[in-house]
Short mmCIF file of C-alpha atoms and ligand atoms in Angstrom, two decimals:
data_model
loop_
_atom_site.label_atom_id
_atom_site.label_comp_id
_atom_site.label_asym_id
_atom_site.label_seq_id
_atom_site.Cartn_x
_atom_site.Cartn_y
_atom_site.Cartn_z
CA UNK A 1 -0.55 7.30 2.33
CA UNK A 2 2.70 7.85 4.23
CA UNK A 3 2.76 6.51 7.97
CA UNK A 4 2.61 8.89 10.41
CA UNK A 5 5.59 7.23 11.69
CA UNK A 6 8.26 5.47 9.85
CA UNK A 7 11.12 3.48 11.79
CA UNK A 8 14.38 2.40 9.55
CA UNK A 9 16.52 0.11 10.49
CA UNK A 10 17.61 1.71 13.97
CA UNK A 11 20.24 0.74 15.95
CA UNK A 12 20.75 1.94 19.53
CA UNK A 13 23.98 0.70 21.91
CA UNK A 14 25.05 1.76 25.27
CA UNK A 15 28.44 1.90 26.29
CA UNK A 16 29.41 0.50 29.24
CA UNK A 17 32.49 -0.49 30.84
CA UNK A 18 32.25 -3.83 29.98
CA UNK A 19 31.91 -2.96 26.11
CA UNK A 20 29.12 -2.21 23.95
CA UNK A 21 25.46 -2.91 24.16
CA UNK A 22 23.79 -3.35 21.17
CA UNK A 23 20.19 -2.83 22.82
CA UNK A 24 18.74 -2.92 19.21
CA UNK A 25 19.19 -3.30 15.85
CA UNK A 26 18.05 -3.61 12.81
CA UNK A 27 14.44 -2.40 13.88
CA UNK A 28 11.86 -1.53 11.18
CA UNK A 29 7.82 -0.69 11.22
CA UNK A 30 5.78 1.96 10.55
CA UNK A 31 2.26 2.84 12.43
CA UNK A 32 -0.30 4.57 10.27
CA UNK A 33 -2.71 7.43 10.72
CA UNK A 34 -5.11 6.23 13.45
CA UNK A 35 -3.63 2.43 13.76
CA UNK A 36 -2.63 0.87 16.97
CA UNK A 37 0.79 -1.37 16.86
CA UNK A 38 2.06 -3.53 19.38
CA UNK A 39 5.66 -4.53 20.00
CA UNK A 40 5.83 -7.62 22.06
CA UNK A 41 8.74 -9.52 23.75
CA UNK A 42 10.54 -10.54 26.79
CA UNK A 43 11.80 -7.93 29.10
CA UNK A 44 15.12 -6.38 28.06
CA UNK A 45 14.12 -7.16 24.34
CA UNK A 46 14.34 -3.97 23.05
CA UNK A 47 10.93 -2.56 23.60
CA UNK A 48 11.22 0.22 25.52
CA UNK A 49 14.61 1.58 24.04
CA UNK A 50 12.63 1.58 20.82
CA UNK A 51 10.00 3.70 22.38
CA UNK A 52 12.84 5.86 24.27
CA UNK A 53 14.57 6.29 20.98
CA UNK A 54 11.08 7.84 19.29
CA UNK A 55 11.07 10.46 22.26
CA UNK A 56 14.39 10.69 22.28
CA UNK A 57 14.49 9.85 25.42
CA UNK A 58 17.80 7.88 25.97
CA UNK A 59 20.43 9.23 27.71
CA UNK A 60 23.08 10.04 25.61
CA UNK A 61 25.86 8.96 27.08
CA UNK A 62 25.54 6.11 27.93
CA UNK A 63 23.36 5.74 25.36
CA UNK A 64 23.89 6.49 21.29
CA UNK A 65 21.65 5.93 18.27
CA UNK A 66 24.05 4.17 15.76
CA UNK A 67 22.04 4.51 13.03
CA UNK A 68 18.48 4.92 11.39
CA UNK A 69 15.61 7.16 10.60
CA UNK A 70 12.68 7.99 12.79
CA UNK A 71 10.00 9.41 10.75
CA UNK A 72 7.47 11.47 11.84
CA UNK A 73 5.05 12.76 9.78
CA UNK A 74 7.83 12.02 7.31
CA UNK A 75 10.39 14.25 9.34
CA UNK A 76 13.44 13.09 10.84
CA UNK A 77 12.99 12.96 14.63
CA UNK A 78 16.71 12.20 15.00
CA UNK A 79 17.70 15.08 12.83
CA UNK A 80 15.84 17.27 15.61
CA UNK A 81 17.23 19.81 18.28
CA UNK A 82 16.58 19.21 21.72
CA UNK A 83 14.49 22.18 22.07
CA UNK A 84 12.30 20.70 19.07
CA UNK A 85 12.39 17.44 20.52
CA UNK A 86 10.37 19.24 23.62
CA UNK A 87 7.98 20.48 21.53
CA UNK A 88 7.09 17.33 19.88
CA UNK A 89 7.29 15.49 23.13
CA UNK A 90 4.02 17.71 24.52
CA UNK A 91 2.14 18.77 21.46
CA UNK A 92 2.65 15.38 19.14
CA UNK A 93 3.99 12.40 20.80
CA UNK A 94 2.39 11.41 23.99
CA UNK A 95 3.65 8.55 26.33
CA UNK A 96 2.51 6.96 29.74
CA UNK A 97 4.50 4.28 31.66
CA UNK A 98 4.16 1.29 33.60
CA UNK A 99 4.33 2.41 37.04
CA UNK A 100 2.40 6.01 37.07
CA UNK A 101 3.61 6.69 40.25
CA UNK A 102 7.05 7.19 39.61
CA UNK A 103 5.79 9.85 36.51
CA UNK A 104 3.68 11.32 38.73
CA UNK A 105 4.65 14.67 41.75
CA UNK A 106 3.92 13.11 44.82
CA UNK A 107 3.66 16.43 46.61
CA UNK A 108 1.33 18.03 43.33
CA UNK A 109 -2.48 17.89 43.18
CA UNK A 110 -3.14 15.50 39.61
CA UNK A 111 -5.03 18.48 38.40
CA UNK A 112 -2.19 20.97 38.83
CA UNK A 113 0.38 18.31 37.25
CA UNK A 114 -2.35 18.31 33.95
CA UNK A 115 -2.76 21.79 33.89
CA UNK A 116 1.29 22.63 34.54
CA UNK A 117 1.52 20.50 31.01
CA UNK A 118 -1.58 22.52 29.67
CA UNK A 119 -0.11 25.72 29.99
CA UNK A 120 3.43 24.93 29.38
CA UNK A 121 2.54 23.42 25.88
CA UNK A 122 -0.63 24.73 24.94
CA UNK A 123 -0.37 27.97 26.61
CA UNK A 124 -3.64 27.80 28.38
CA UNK A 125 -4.16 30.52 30.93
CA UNK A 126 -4.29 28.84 34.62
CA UNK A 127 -8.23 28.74 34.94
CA UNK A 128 -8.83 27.69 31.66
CA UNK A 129 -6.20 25.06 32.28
CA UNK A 130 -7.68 23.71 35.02
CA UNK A 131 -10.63 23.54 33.98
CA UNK A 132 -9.56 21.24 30.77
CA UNK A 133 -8.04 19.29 33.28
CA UNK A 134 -11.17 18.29 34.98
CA UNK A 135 -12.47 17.67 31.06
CA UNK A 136 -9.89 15.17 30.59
CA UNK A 137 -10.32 13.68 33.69
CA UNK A 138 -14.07 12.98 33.49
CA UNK A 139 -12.58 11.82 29.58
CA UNK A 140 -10.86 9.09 31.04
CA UNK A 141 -13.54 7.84 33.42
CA UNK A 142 -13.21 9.09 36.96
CA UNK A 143 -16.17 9.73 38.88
CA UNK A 144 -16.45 13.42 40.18
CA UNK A 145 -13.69 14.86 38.21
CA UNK A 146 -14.54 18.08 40.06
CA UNK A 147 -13.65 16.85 43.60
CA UNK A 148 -11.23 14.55 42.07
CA UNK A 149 -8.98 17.41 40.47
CA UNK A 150 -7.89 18.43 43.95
CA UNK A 151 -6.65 14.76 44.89
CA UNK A 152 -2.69 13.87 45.39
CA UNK A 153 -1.52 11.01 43.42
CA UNK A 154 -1.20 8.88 46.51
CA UNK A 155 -5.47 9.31 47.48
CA UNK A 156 -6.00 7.71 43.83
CA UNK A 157 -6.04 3.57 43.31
CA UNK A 158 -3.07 2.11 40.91
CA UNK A 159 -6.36 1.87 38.24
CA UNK A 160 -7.04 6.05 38.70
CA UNK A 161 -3.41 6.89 38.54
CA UNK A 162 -2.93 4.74 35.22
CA UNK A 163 -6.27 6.83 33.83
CA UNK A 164 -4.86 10.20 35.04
CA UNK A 165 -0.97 9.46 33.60
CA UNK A 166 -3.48 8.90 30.46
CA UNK A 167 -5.53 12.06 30.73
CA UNK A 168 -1.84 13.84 30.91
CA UNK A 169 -0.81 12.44 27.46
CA UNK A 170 -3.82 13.20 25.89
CA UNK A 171 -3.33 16.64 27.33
CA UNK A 172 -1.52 17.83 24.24
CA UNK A 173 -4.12 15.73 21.70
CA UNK A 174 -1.30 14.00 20.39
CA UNK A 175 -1.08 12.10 17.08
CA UNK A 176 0.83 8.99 18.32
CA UNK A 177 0.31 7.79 21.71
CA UNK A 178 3.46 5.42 22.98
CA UNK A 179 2.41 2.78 26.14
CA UNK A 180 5.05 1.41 27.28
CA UNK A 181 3.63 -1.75 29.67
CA UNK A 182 0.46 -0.08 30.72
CA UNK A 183 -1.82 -2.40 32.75
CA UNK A 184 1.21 -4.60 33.99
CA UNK A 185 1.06 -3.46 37.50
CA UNK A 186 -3.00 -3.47 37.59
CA UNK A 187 -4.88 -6.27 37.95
CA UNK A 188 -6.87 -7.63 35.46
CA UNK A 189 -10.23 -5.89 35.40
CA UNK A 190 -8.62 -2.83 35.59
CA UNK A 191 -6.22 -4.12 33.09
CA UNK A 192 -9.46 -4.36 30.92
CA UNK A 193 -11.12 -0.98 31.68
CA UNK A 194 -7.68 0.98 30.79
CA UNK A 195 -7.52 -1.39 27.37
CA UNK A 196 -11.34 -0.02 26.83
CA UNK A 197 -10.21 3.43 27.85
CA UNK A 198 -7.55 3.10 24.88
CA UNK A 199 -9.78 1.78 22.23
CA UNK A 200 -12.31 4.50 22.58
CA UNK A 201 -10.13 7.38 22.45
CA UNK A 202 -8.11 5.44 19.53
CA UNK A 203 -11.98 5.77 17.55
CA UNK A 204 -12.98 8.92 19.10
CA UNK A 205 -10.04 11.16 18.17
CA UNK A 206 -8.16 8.66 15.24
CA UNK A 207 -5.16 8.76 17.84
CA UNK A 208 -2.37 6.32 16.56
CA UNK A 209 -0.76 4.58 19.49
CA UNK A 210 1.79 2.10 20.27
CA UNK A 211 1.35 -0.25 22.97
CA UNK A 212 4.46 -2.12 24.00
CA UNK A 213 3.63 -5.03 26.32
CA UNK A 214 5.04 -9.14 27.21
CA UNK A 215 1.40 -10.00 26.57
CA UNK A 216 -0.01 -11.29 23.35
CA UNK A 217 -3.41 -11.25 24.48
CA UNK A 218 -3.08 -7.34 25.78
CA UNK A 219 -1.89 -6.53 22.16
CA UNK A 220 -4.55 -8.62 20.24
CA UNK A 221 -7.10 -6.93 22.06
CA UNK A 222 -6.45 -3.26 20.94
CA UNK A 223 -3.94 -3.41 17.87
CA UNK A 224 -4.00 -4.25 14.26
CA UNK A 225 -0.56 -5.09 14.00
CA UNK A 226 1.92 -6.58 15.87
CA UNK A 227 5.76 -6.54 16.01
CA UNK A 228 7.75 -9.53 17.55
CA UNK A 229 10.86 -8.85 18.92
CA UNK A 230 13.96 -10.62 20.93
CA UNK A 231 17.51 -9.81 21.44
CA UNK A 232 17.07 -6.43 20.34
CA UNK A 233 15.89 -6.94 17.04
CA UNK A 234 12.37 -7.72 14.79
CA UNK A 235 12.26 -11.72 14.46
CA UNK A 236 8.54 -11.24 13.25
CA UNK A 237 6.20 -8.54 12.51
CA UNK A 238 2.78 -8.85 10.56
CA UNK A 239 -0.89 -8.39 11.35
CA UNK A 240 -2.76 -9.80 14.32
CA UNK A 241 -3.85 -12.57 11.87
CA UNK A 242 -0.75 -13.47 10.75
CA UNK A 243 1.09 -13.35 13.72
CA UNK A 244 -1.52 -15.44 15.48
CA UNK A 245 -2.90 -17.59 12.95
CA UNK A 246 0.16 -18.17 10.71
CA UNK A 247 3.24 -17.72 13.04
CA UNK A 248 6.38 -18.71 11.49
CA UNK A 249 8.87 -17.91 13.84
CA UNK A 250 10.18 -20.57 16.40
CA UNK A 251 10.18 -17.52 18.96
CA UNK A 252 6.75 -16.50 18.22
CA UNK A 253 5.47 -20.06 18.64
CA UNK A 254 6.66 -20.25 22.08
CA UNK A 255 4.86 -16.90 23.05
CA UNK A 256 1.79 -18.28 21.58
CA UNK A 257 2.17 -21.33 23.91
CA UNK A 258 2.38 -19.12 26.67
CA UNK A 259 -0.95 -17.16 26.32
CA UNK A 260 -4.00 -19.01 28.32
CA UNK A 261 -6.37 -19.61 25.94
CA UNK A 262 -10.04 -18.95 27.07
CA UNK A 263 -11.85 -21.59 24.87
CA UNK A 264 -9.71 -24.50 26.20
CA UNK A 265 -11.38 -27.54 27.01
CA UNK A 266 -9.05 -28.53 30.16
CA UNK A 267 -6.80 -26.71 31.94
CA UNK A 268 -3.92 -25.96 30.06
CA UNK A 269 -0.41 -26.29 31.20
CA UNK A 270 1.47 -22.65 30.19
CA UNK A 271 4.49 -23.28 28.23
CA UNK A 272 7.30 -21.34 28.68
CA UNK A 273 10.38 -20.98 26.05
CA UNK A 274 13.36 -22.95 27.55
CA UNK A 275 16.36 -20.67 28.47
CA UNK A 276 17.23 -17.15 28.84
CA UNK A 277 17.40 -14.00 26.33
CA UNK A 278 21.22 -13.46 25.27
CA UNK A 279 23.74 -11.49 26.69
CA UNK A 280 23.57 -8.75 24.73
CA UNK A 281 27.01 -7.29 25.32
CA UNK A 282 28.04 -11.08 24.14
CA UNK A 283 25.24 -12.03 21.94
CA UNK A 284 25.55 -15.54 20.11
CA UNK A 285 27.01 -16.00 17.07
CA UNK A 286 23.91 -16.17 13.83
CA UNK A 287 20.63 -16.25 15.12
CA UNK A 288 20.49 -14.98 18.54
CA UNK A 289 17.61 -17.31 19.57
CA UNK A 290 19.60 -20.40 18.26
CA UNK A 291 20.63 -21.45 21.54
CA UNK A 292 17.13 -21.90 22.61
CA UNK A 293 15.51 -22.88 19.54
CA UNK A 294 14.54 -26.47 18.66
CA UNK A 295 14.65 -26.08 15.21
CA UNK A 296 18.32 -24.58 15.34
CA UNK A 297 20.82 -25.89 12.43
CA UNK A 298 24.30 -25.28 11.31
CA UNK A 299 23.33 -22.03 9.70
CA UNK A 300 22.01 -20.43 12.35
CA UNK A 301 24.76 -20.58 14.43
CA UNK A 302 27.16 -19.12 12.00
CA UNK A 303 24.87 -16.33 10.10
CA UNK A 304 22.44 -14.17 11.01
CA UNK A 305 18.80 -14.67 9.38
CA UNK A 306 18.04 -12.74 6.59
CA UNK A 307 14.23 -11.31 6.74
CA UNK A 308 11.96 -13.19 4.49
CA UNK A 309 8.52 -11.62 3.39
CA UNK A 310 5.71 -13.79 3.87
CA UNK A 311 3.04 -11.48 2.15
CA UNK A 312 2.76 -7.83 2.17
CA UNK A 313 2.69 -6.94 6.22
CA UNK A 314 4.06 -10.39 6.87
CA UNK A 315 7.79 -10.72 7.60
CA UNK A 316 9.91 -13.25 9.45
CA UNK A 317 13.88 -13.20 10.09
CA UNK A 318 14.44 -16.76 10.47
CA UNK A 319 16.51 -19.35 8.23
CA UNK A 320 13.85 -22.09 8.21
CA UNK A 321 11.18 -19.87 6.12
CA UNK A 322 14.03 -18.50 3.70
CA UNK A 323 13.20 -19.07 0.29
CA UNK A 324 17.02 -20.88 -0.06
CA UNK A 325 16.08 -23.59 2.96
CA UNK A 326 16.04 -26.90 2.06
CA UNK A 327 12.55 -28.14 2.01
CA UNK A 328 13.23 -30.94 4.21
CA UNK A 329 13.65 -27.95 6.84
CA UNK A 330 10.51 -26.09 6.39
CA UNK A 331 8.86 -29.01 6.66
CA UNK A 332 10.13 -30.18 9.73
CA UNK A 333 9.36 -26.56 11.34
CA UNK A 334 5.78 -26.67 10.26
CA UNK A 335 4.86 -30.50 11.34
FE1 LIG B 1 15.64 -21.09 15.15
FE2 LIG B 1 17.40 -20.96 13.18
FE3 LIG B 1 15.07 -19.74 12.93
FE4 LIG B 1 16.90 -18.81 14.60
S1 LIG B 1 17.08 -18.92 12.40
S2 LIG B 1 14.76 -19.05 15.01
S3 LIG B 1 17.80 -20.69 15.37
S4 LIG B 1 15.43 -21.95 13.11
MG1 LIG B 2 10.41 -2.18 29.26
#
């Protein structure tokens, strides 16, 4: 079956005085029909300007796709016109954000900012609209959608706005669903609720949806498959199984320290990974987590890692699991 969306090796770069960042590269996934994905990494990764580049959302300049293919429904969203893009944007690809309050019109009722999208891209009349709106609302899970339609964004709790930013994606019933950090700024229940929220509509309406968060355990709980990335690039992407039972990367190793686990016997110190991410206007030489890696060698400070295929969804870019390492090395990594 083809993907519903297919990403090939895309590179995006800004331009700034200083010279050029190369915000990613060398990105490659797919998400099929119905399947959640999550893309995990520090901030400033390359996350979001992967999820900017499937709206086409990055500001061109400073911004510029260098190269790639974005594949949706095996069409080239690159190849699009703006006016296209607009169309996709509310009928096909939905997104919501971290902070809903900066997406949402402070001085606009949440029903009127569901029903403006209604009618602008589904060409509802007003009533009908608003009247869908208070469907959608009562879809996501808050209590007397009725009364609540007439609410500003400020009378609802961070929780609400998250559900109604999510209410306004679905608007459109789209076929991919991009979240971008989510539950970040809630706190964890809610965190939990909005997760649920997700997973439901994900089964209810076979909604594909990406969910792009720093948090391994947000990702396990909702997605299939999960994407690893630092410095701009993939250093590991394979199924929730793979990625946390058979990690192979040094990067994803030190994630995995850093999720509390809830079956430990004693309280667990958190690990965090040593150092910072690269420069990316100046990014290191090779592998650009070599200057934080333990397992670094000469290689990986001169060339960068080629991407090794562990099994079918299973990929690593990372010298030590290359088929040409010396054994010694592999061994080393995995004692
Ligand atoms: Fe570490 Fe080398 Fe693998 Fe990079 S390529 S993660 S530096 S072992
Ligand atoms: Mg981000």
């Amino acid at each position: 079956m083809t993907p519903l969306l297919q990403i090939e090796d895309l590179a995006v770069s800004f331009d700034t005085y200083a010279g050029e960042v190369k915000a990613v590269r060398q990105v490659s996934f797919d998400v099929q029909q119905g399947e959640a994905v999550g893309i995990v990494g520090e901030s400033g990764c390359g996350k979001s300007v992967t999820a900017h580049s499937i709206m086409r959302l990055i500001p061109t300049p400073p911004g510029r796709i260098v190269q790639g293919k974005i594949l949706f429904n095996g069409v080239d969203l690159l190849k699009k016109s703006a006016k296209e893009m607009e169309t996709i944007r509310g009928n096909e690809i939905g997104m919501i954000f971290q902070d809903p309050m900066t997406s949402l019109n402070p001085v606009l009722t949440i029903g009127l900012q569901i029903a403006e999208a209604l009618q602008l891209h589904q060409n509802l009349p007003r009533q009908a609209a608003l009247t869908r709106a208070v469907e959608l609302l009562r879809l996501v899970g808050i209590p007397c959608p009725e009364d609540r339609v007439r609410n500003y964004p400020h009378q609802f709790s961070g929780g609400m706005r998250q559900r109604a930013m999510i209410a306004m994606a679905l608007s459109c019933n789209p076929k991919l669903l991009i979240a971008d950090e989510p539950t970040t700024a809630l706190d964890v229940t809610i965190q939990a609720q909005i997760l649920d929220l997700m997973k439901n509509l994900k089964s209810q309406f076979n909604t594909s949806i990406i969910l792009i968060s720093h948090d391994l355990g947000v990702v396990a709980g909702l997605c299939r498959r999960i994407v690893v990335m630092y410095a701009g690039t993939v250093c590991e992407a394979g199924s929730i199984r793979d990625v946390f039972h058979n990690p192979q990367h040094p990067y994803t190793w030190g994630l995995l320290k850093s999720v509390p686990r809830l079956d430990a016997q004693q309280k667990q110190q958190l690990a965090v990974i040593d150092g910072q991410p690269p420069d990316l206007l100046q990014p290191p030489a090779g592998c650009p987590f070599h200057p934080r890696c333990s397992y670094a060698m000469q290689v990986c400070t001169e060339m960068d890692p080629q991407i090794t295929q562990i099994s079918e969804e299973h990929r690593v870019k990372c010298w030590l699991q290359h088929p040409g390492a010396p054994k010694v090395w592999r061994e080393a990594a995995g004692s």
